[in-house]
Coordinates of N, CA and C in Angstrom, one line a residue:
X1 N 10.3 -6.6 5.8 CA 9.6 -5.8 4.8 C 10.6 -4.7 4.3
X2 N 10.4 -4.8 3.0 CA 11.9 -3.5 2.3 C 11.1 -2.1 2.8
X3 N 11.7 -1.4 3.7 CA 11.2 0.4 4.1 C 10.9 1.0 2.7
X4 N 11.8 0.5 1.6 CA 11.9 1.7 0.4 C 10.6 1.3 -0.5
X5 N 10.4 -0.1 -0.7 CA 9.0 -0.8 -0.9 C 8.0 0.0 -0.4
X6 N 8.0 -0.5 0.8 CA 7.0 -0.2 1.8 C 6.5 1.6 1.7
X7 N 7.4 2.5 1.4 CA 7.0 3.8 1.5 C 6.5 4.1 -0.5
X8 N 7.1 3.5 -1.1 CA 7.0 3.2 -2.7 C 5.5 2.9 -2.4
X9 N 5.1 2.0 -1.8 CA 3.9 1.6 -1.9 C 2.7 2.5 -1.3
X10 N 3.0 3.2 -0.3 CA 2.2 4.2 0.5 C 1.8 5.5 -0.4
X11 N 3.5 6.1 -1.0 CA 3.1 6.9 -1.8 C 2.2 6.7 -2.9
X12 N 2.1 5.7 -3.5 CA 1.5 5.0 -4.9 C 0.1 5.0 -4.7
X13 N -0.1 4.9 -3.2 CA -1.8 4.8 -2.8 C -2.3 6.1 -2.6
X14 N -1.4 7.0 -2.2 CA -1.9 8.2 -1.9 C -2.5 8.8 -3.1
X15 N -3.7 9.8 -2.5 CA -4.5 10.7 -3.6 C -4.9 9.0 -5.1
X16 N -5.0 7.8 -4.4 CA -6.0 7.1 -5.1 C -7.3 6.8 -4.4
X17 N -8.3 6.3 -5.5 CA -9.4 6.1 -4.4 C -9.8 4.7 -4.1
X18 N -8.8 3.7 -4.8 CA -8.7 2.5 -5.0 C -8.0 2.4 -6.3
X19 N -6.8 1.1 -5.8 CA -5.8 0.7 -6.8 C -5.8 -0.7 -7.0
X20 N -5.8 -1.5 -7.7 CA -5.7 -3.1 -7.7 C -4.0 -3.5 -7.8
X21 N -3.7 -4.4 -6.9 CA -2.3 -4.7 -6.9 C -1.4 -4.9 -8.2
X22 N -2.3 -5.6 -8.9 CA -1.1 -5.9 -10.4 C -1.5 -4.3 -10.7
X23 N -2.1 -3.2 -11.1 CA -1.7 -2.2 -11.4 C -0.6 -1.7 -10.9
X24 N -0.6 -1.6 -9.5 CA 0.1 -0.9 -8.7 C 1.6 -1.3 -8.7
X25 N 1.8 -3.3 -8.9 CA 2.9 -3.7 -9.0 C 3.3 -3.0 -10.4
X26 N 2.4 -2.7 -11.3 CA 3.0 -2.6 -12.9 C 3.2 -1.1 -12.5
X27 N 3.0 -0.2 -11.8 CA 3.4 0.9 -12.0 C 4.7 1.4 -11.1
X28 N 5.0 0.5 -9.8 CA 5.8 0.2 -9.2 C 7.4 -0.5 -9.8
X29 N 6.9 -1.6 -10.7 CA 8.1 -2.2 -11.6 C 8.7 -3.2 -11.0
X30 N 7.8 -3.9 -10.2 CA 7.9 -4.7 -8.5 C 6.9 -5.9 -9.7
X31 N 7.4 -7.2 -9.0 CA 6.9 -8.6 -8.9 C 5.7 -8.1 -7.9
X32 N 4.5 -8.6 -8.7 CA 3.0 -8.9 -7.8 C 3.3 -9.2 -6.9
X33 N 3.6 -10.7 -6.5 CA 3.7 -11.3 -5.0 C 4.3 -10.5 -4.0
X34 N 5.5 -9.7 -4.9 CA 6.3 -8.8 -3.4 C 5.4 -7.6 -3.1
X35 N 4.0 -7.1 -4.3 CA 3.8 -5.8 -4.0 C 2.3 -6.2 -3.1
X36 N 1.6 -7.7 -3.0 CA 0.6 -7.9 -2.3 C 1.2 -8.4 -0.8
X37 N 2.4 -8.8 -0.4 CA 2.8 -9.0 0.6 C 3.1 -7.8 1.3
X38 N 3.5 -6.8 0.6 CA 3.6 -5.3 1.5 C 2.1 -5.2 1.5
X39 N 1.5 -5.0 0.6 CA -0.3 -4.9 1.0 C -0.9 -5.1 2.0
X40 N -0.7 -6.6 2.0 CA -1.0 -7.5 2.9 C -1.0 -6.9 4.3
X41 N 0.5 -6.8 4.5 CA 1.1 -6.1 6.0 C 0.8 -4.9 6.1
X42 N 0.4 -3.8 5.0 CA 0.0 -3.0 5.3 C -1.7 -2.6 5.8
X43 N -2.1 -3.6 5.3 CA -3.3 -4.0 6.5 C -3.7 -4.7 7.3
X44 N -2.6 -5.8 7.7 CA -2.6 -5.9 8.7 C -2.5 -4.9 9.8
X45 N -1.8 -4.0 9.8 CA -0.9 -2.6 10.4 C -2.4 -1.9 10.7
X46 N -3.4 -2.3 9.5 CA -3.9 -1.0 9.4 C -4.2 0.5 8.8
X47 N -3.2 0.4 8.2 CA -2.7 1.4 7.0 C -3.6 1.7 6.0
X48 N -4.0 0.1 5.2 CA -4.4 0.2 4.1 C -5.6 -0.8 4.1
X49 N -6.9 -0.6 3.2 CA -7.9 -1.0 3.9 C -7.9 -1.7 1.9
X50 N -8.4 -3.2 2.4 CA -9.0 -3.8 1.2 C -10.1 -3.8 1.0
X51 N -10.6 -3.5 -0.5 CA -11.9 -3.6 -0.9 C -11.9 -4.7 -1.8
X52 N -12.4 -5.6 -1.8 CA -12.5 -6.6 -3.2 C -11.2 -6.9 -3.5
X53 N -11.1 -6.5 -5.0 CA -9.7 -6.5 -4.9 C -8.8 -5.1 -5.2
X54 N -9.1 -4.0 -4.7 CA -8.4 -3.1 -4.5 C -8.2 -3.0 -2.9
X55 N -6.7 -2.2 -2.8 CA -6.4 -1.8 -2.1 C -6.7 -0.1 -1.9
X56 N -6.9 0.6 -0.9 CA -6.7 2.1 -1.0 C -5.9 2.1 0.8
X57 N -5.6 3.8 0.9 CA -5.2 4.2 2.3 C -6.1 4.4 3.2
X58 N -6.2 4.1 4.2 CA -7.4 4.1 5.2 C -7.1 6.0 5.6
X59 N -7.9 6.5 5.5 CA -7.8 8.3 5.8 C -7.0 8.9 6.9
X60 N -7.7 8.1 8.0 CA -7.5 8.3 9.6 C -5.9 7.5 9.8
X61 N -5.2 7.0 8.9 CA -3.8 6.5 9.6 C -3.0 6.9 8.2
X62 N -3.5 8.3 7.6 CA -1.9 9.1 6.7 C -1.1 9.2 7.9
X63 N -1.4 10.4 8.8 CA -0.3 10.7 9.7 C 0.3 9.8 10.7
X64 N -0.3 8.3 10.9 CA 0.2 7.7 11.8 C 1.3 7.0 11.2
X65 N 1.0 7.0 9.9 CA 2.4 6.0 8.7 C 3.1 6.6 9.2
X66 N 3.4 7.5 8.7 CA 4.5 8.9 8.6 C 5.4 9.1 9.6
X67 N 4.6 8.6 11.3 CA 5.4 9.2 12.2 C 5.5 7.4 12.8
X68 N 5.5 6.7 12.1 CA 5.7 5.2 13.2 C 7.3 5.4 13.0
X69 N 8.0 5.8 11.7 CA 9.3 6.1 11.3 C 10.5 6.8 12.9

């Protein structure tokens, strides 16, 4: 997984309250497939919690992103 993606994507979710991936890839400037595959892994992780088809930050793991580094 690209770190600089991966934190690109964290920040991009922060202070939303749900984002849909092709937004997020278009505001990103990232190919969809690469920006639902960090998604993806980021909830797998737990990070980031899917609704439908938005993605948002799960509340309770801001500060756990931040310090897995």
């Amino acid at each position: 997984m690209s770190e600089d993606l991966r934190e690109a994507v964290i920040e991009a979710l922060k202070g939303q309250d749900g984002i849909a991936a092709l937004l997020l890839a278009k505001k990103l400037g990232r190919q969809l497939m690469e920006v639902l595959r960090i998604l993806e892994e980021l909830s797998a992780q737990g990070i980031v919690e899917k609704r439908g088809k938005t993605y948002r930050l799960k509340a309770i793991n801001l500060e756990v992103s931040k310090g897995t580094r």
